[in-house]
mmCIF file of C-alpha atoms in Angstrom:
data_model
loop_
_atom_site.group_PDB
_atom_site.id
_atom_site.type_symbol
_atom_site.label_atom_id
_atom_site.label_comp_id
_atom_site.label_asym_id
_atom_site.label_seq_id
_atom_site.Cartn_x
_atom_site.Cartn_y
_atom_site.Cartn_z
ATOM 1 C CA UNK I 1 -13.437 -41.133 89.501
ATOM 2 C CA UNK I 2 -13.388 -44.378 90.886
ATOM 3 C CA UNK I 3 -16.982 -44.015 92.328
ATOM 4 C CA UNK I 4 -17.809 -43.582 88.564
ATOM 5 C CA UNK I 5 -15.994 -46.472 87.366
ATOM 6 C CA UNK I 6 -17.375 -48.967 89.960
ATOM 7 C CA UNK I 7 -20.726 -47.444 88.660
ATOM 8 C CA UNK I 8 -20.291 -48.265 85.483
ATOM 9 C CA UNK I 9 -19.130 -51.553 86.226
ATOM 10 C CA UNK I 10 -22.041 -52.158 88.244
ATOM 11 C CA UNK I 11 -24.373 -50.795 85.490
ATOM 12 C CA UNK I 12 -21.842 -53.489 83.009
ATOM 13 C CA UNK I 13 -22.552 -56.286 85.320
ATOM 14 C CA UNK I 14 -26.461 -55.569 85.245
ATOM 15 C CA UNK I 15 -26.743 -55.549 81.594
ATOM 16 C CA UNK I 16 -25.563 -58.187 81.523
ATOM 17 C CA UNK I 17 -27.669 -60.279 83.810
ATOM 18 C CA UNK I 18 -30.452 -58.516 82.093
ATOM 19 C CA UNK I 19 -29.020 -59.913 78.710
ATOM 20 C CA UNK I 20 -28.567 -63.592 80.026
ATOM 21 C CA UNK I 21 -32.224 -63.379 81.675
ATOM 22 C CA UNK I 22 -33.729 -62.240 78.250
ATOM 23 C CA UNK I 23 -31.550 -65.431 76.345
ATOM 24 C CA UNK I 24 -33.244 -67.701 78.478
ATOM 25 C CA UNK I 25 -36.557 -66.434 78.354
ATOM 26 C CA UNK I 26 -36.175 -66.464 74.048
ATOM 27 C CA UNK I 27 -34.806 -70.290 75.117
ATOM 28 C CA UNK I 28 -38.306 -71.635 74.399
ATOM 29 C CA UNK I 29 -38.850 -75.387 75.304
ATOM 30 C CA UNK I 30 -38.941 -77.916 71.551
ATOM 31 C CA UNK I 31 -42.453 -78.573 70.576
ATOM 32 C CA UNK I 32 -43.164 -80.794 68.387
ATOM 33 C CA UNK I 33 -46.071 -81.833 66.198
ATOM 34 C CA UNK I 34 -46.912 -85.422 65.275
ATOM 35 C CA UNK I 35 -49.832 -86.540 62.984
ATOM 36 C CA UNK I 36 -51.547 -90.628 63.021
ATOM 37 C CA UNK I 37 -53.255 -91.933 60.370
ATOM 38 C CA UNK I 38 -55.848 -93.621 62.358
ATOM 39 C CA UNK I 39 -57.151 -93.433 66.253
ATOM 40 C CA UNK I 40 -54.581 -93.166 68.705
ATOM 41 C CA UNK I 41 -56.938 -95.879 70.637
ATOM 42 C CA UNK I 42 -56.583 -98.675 68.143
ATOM 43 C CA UNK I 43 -54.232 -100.917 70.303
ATOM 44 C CA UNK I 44 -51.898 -100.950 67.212
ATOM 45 C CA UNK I 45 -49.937 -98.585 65.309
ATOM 46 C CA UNK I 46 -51.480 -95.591 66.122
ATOM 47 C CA UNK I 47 -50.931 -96.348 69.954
ATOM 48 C CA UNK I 48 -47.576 -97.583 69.375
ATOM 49 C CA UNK I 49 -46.349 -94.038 67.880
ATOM 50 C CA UNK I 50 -48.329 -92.303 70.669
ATOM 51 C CA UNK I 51 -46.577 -93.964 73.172
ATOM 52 C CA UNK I 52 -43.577 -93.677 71.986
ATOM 53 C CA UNK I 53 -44.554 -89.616 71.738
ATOM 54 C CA UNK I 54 -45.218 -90.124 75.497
ATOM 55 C CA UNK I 55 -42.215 -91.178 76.661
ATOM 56 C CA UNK I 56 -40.094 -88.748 74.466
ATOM 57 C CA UNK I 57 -42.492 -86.046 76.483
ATOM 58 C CA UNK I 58 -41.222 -87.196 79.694
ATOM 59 C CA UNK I 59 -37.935 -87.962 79.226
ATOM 60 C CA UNK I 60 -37.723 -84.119 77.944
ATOM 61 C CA UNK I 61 -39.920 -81.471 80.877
ATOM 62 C CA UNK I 62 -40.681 -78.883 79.415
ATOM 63 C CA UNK I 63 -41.550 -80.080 75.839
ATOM 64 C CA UNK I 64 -44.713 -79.262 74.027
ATOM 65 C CA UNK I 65 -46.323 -81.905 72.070
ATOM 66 C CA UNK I 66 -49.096 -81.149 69.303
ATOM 67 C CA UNK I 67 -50.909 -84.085 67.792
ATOM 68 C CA UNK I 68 -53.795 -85.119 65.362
ATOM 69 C CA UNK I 69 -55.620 -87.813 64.901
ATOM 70 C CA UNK I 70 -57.234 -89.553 61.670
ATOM 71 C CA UNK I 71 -54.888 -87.781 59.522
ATOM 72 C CA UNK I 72 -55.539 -88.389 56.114
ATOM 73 C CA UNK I 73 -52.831 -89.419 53.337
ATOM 74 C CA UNK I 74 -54.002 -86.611 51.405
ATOM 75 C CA UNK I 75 -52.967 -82.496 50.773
ATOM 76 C CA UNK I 76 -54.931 -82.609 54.212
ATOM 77 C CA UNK I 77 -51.712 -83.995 55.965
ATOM 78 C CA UNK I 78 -49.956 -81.037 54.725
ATOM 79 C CA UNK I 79 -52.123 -78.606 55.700
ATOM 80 C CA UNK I 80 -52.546 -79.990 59.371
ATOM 81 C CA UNK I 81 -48.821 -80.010 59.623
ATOM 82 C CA UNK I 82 -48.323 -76.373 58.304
ATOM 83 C CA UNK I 83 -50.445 -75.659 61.305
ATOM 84 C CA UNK I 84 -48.511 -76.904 63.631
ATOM 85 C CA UNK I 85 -45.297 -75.584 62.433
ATOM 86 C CA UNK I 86 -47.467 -71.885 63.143
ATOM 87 C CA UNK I 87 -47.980 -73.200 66.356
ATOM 88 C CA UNK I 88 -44.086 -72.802 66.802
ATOM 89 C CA UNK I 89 -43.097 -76.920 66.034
ATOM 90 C CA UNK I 90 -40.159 -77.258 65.210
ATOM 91 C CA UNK I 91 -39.872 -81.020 64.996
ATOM 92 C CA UNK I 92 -42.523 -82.861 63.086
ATOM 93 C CA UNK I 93 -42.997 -87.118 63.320
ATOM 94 C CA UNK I 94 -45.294 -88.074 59.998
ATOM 95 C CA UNK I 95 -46.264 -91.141 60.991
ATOM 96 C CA UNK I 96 -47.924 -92.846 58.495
ATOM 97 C CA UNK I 97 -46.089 -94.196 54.703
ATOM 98 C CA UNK I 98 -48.690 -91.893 52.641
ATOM 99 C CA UNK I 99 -47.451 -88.727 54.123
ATOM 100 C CA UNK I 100 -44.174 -89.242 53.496
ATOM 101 C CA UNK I 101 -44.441 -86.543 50.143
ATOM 102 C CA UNK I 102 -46.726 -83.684 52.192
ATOM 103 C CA UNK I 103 -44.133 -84.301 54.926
ATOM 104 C CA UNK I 104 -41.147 -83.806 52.527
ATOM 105 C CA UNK I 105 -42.845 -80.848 50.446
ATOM 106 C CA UNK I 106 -43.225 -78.686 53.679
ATOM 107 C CA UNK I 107 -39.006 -79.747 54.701
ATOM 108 C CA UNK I 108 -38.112 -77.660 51.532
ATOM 109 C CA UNK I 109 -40.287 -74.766 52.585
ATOM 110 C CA UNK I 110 -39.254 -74.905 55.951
ATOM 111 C CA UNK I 111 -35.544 -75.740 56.036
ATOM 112 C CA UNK I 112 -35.523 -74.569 60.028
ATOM 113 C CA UNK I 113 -38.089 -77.521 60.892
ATOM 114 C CA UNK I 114 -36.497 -81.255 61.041
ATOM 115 C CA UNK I 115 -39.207 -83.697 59.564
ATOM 116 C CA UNK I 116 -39.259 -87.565 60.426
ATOM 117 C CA UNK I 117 -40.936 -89.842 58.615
ATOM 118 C CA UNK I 118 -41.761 -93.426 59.323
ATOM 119 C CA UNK I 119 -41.287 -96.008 56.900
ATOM 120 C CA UNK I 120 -40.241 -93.921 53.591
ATOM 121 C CA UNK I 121 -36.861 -93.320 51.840
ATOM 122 C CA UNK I 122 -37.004 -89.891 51.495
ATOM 123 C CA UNK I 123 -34.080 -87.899 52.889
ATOM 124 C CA UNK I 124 -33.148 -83.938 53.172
ATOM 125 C CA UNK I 125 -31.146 -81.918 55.095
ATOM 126 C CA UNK I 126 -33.967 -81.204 57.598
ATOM 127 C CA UNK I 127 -35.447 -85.333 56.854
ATOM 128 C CA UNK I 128 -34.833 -88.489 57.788
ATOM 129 C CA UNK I 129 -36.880 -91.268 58.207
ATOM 130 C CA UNK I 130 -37.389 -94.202 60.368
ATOM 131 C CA UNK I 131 -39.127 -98.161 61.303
ATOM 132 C CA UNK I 132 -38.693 -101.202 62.908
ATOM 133 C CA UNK I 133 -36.668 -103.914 61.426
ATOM 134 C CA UNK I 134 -39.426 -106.276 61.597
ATOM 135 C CA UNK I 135 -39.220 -109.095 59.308
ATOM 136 C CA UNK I 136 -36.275 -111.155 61.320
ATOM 137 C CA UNK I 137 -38.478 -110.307 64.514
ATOM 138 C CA UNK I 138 -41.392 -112.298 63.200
ATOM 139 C CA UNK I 139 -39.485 -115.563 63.586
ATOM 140 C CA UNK I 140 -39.969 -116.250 67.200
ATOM 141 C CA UNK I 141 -43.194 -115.540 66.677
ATOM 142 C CA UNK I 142 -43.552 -118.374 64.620
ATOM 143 C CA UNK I 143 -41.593 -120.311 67.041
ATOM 144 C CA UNK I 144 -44.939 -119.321 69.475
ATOM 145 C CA UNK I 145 -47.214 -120.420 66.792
ATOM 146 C CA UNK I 146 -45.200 -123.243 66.036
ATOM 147 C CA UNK I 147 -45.339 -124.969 69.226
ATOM 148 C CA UNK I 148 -48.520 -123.806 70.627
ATOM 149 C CA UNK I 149 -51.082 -125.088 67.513
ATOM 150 C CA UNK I 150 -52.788 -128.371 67.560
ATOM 151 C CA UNK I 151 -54.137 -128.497 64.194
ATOM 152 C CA UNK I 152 -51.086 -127.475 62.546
ATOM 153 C CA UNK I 153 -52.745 -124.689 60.852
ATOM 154 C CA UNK I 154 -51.726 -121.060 61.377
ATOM 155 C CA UNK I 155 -53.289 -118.335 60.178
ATOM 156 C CA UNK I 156 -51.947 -114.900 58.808
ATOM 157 C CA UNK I 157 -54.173 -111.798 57.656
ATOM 158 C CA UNK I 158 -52.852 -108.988 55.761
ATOM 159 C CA UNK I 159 -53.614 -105.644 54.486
ATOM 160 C CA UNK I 160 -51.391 -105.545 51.562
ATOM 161 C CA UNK I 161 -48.977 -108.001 50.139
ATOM 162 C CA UNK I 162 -45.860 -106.187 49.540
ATOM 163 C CA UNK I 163 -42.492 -107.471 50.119
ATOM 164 C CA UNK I 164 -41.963 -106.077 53.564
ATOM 165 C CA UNK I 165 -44.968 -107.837 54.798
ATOM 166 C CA UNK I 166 -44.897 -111.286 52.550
ATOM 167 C CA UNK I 167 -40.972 -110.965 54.445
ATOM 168 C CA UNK I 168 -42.918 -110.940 57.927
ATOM 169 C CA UNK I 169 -45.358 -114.091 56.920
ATOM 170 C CA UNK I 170 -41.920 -115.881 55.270
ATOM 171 C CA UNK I 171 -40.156 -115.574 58.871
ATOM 172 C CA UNK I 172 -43.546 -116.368 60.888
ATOM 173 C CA UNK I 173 -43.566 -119.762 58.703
ATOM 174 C CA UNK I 174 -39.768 -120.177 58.856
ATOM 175 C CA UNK I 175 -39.741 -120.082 63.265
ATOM 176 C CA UNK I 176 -42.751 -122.387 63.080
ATOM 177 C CA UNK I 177 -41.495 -124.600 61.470
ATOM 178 C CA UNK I 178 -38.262 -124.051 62.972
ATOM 179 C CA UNK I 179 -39.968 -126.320 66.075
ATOM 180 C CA UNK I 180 -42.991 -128.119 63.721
ATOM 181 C CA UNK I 181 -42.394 -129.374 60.863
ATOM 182 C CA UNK I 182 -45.685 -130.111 60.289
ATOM 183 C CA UNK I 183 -46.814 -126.599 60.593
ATOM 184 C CA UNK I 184 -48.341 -124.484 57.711
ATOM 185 C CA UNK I 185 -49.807 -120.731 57.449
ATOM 186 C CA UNK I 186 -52.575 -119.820 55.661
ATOM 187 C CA UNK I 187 -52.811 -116.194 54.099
ATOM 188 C CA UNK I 188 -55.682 -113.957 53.562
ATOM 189 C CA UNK I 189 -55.441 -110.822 52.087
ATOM 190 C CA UNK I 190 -58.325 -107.978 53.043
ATOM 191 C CA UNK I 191 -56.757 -105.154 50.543
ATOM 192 C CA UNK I 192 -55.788 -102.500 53.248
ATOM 193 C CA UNK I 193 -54.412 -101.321 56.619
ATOM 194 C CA UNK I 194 -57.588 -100.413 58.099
ATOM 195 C CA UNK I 195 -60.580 -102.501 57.362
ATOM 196 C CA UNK I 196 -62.120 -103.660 59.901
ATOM 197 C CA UNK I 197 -65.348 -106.244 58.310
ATOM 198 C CA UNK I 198 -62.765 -107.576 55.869
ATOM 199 C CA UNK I 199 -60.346 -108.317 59.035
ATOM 200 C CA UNK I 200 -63.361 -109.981 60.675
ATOM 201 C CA UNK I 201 -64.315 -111.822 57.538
ATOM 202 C CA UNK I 202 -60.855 -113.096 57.134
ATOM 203 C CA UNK I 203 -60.190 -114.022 60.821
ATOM 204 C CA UNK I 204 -63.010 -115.972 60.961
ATOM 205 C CA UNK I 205 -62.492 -117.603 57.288
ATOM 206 C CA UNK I 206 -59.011 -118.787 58.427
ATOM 207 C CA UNK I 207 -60.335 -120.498 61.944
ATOM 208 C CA UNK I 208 -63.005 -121.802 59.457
ATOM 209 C CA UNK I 209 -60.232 -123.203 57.913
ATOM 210 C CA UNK I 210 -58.776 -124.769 60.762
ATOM 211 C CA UNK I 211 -55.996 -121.855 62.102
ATOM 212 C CA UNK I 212 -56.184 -122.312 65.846
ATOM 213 C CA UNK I 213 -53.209 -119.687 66.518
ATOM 214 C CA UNK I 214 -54.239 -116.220 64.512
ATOM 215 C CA UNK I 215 -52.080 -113.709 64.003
ATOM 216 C CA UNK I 216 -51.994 -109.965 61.166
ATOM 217 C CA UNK I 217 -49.947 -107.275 59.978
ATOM 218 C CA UNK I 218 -52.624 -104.548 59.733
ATOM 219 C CA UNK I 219 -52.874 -101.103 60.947
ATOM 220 C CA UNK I 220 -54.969 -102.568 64.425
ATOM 221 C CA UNK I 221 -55.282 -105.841 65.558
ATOM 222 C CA UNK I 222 -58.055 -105.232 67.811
ATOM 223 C CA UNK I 223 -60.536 -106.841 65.605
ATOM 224 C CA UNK I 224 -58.728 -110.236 64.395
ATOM 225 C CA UNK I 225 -57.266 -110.594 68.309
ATOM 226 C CA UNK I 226 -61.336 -110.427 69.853
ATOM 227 C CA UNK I 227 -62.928 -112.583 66.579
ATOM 228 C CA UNK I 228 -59.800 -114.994 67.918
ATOM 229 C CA UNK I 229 -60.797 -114.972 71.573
ATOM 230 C CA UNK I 230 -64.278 -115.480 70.993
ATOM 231 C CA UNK I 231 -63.700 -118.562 69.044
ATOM 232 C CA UNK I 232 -62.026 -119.595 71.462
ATOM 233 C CA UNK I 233 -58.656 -119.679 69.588
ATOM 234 C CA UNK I 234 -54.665 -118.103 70.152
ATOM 235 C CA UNK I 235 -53.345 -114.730 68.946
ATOM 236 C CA UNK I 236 -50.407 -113.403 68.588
ATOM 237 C CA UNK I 237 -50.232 -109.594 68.323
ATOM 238 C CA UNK I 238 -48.615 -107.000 66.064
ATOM 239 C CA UNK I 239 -48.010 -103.300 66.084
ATOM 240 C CA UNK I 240 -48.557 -102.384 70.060
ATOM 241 C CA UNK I 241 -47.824 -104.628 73.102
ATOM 242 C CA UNK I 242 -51.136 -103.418 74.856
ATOM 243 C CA UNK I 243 -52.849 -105.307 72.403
ATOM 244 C CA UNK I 244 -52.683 -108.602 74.892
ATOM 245 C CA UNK I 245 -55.437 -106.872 77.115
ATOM 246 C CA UNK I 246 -57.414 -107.191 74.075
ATOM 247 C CA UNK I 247 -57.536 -111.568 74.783
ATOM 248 C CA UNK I 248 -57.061 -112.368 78.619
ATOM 249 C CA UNK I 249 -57.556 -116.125 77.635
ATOM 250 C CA UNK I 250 -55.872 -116.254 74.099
ATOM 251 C CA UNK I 251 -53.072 -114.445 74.066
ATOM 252 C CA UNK I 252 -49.519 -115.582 73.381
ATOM 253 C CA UNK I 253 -47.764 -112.762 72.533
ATOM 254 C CA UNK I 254 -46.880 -110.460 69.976
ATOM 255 C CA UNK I 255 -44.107 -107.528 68.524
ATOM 256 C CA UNK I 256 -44.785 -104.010 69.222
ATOM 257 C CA UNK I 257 -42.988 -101.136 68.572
ATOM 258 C CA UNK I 258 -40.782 -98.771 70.681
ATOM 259 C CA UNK I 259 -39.947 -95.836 69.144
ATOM 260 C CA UNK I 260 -39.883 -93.542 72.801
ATOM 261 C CA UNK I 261 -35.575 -93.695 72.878
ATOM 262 C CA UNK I 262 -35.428 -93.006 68.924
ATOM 263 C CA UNK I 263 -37.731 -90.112 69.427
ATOM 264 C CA UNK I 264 -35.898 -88.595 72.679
ATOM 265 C CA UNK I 265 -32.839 -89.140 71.056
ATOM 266 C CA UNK I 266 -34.224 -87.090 67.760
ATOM 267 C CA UNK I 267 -36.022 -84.442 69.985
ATOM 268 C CA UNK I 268 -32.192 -83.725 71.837
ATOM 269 C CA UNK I 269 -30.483 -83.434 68.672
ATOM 270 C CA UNK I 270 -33.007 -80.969 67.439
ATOM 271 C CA UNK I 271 -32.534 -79.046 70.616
ATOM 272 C CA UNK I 272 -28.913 -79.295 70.164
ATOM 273 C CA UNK I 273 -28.766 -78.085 66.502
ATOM 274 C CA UNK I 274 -26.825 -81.309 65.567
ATOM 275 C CA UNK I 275 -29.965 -83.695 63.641
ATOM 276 C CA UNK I 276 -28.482 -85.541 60.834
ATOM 277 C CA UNK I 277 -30.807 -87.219 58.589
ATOM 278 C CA UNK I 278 -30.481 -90.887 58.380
ATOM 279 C CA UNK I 279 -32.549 -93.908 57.189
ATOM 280 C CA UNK I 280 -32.849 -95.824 60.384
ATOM 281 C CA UNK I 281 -34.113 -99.323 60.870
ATOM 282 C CA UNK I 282 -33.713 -100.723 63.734
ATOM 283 C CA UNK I 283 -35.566 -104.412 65.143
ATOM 284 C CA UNK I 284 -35.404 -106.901 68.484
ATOM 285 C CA UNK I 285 -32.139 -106.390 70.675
ATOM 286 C CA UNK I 286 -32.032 -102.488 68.607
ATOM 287 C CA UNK I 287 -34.679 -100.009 70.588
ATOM 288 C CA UNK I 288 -37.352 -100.096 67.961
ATOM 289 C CA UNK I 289 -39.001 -103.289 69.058
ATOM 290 C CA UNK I 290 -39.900 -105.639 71.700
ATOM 291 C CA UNK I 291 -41.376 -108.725 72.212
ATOM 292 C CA UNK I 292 -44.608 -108.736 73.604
ATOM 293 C CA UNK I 293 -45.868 -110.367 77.727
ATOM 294 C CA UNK I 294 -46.394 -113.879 77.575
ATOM 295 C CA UNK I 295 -50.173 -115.114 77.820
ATOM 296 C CA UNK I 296 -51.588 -117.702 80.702
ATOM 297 C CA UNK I 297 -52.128 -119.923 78.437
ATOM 298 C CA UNK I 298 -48.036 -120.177 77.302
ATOM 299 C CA UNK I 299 -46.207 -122.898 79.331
ATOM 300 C CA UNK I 300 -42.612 -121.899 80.562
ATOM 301 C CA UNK I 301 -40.963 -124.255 78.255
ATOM 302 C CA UNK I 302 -42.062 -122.579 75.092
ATOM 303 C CA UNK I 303 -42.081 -119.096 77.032
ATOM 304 C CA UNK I 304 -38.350 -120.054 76.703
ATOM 305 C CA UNK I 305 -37.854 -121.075 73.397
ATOM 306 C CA UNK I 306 -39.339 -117.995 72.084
ATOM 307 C CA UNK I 307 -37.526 -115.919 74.362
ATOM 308 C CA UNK I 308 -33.919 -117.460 73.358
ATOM 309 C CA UNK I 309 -35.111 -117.154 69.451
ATOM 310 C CA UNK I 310 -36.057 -113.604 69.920
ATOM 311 C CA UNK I 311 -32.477 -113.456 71.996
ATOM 312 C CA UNK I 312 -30.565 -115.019 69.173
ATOM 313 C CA UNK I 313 -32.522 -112.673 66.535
ATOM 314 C CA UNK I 314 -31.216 -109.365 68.697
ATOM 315 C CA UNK I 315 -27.442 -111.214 68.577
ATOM 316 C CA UNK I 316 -27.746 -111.419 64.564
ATOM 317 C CA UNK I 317 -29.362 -114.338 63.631
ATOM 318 C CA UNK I 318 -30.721 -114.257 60.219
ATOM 319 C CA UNK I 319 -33.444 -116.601 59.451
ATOM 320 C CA UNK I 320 -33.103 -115.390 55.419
ATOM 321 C CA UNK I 321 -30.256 -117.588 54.784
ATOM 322 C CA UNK I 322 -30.035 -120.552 52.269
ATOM 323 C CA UNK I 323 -30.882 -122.451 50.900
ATOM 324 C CA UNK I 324 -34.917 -121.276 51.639
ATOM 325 C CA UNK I 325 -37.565 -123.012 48.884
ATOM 326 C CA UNK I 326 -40.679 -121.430 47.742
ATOM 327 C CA UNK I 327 -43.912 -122.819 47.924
ATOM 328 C CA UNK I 328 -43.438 -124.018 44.741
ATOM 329 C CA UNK I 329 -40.241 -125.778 45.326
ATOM 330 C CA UNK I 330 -38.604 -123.374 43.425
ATOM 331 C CA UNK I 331 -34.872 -122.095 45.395
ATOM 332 C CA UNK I 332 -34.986 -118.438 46.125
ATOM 333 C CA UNK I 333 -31.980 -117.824 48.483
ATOM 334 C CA UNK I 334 -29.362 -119.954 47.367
ATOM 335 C CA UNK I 335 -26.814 -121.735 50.322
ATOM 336 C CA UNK I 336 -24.428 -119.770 51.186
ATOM 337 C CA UNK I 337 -26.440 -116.633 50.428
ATOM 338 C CA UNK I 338 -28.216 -114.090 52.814
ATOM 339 C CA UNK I 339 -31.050 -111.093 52.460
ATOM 340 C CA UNK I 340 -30.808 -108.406 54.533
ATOM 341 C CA UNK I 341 -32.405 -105.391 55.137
ATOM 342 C CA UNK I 342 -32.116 -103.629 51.541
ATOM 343 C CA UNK I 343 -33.304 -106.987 50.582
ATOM 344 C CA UNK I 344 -36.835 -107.200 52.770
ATOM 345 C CA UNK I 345 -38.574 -105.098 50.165
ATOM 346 C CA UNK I 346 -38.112 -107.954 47.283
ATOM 347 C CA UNK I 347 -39.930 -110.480 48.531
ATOM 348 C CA UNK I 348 -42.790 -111.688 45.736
ATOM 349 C CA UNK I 349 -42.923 -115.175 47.079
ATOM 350 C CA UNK I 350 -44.094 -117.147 49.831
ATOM 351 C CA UNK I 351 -41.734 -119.656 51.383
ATOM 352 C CA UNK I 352 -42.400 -123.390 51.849
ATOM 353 C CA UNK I 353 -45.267 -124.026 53.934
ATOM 354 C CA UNK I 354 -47.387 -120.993 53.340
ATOM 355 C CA UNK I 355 -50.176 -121.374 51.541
ATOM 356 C CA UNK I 356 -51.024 -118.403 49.519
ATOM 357 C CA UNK I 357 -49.948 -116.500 46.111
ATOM 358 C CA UNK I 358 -47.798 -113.685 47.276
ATOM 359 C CA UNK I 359 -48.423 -111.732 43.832
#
């Protein structure tokens, strides 16, 4: 009797080892699927998200990443994505703002995949959404620009004028002439994130115009940062920090994103079962951005006057806080009265010393 009761304790014990080895074989490693809107290559926004991708991958072994390229803001996004979700992903970054509606039509279909999406409002159970807090962050910049031009002329090219961006050029203009007065921005619009003769056209219009410090917000800077360099001008970068190898002579710096800690931190709570959707923005001092390597050219005293702005940005400091004038001498942010971040998206105006209509 008790040779038969050890035996089926034995035979207990075995089943269940055998049950805890077949758990963790079922325990398959996260993958995840992430599509770009442009070329991963482009030293800007695309390259940002990848390397933020990259360093989610390491800080989690074992974690499968599937990716595409050149993903359209079309149906197409949602197709690519339904892929990958057959491919077993179970966590999917949409990177770019136009496939924020694919991205969210595919969370209701498949409530056991978590969807993030960069830059939209959209929220579900199983989405959230996420970007840099970048107007405040463009200040130092300016302080860069600001103290580094000779002519006194700056010059800005944009995609598309809406207010997060016009709130980018405002702060640029506000931390130049934070430390020159004299200083002014000029503003030229090419009509889209990813156009690269009308970026050339306007880079070069603007030095025409006398901008010796160039600087964008468009998908990659690539183009405007080389047309800078070989006119023999500065640039200050936006979107990826690897965008100062672009302009070994040139280069001041720049802001470029670093989404790798928000991304681990999302892949772990997927693994985890605890993801709650959110609408995170995050900017200098926060994880989601950084200020870029200093250029040669950048002396140490201004290396450290941009450094302590972009230090007193992290701390709080908001340069949106009155009284702040239009370019048309109009007030637009009374004294005593502050924009934040639900605020950033209002911006139809250009603040003194940009020259430029907004709308």
């Amino acid at each position: 009797m008790k040779r038969l009761m050890a035996l089926l304790t034995a035979c207990a014990a075995l089943a269940g080892l055998f049950a805890i080895g077949q758990a963790r074989a079922d325990d398959k490693p996260l993958t995840v699927g992430a599509i770009y809107v442009g070329s991963v290559n482009d030293y800007g926004y695309n390259r940002a998200m990848k390397d933020g991708l990259e360093e989610m991958k390491k800080n989690l072994p074992g974690l499968k990443l599937i990716e595409a390229e050149n993903v359209p803001e079309t149906a197409e996004s949602e197709r690519i994505m339904e892929g990958m979700i057959q491919q077993g992903a179970k966590l999917i970054f949409a990177t770019s703002f136009g496939h924020q509606q694919f991205a969210f039509n595919l969370a209701k279909t498949h409530p056991d995949v978590v969807f993030e999406h960069a830059g939209g409002w959209m929220q579900a159970a199983n989405f959230g959404n996420f970007f840099g807090a970048t107007q405040s962050a463009w200040y130092p910049m300016g302080v860069a620009a600001g103290k580094m031009t000779k002519s006194n002329t700056l010059g800005f090219v944009v995609g598309v004028p809406i207010g997060y961006a016009i709130g980018n050029i405002n702060a640029f203009e506000m931390g130049a002439r934070s430390v020159n007065p004299s200083a002014v921005t000029r503003v030229v619009v090419t009509g889209g994130w990813s156009d690269k003769a009308k970026e050339a056209v306007a880079a070069n219009a603007l030095i025409d115009q006398g901008a010796d410090v160039v600087t964008m917000h468009v998908d990659s800077p690539a183009t405007i940062i080389q047309i800078a360099e070989s006119r023999g001008v500065y640039s200050i970068g936006f979107q990826s920090t690897e965008a100062r190898t672009l302009a070994p002579k040139g280069w001041l710096t720049g802001l470029g994103f670093t989404w790798g800690q928000f991304m681990t931190a999302t892949a772990k709570s997927v693994i985890a079962g605890s993801f709650k959707p959110a609408m995170v923005r995050l900017g200098l001092g926060q994880g989601m951005m950084a200020v870029a390597p200093f250029g040669p050219a950048v002396p140490d005293d201004v290396r450290a006057l941009v450094t302590a702005s972009a230090d007193k940005i992290g701390a709080g400091f908001n340069p949106f806080t009155g009284p702040i004038t239009d370019n048309n001498d109009v007030v637009r942010i009374k004294e005593g009265e502050s924009w934040g971040g639900d605020k950033m998206g209002n911006f139809d105006w250009y603040v003194e010393g940009v020259v430029g209509k907004a709308k």
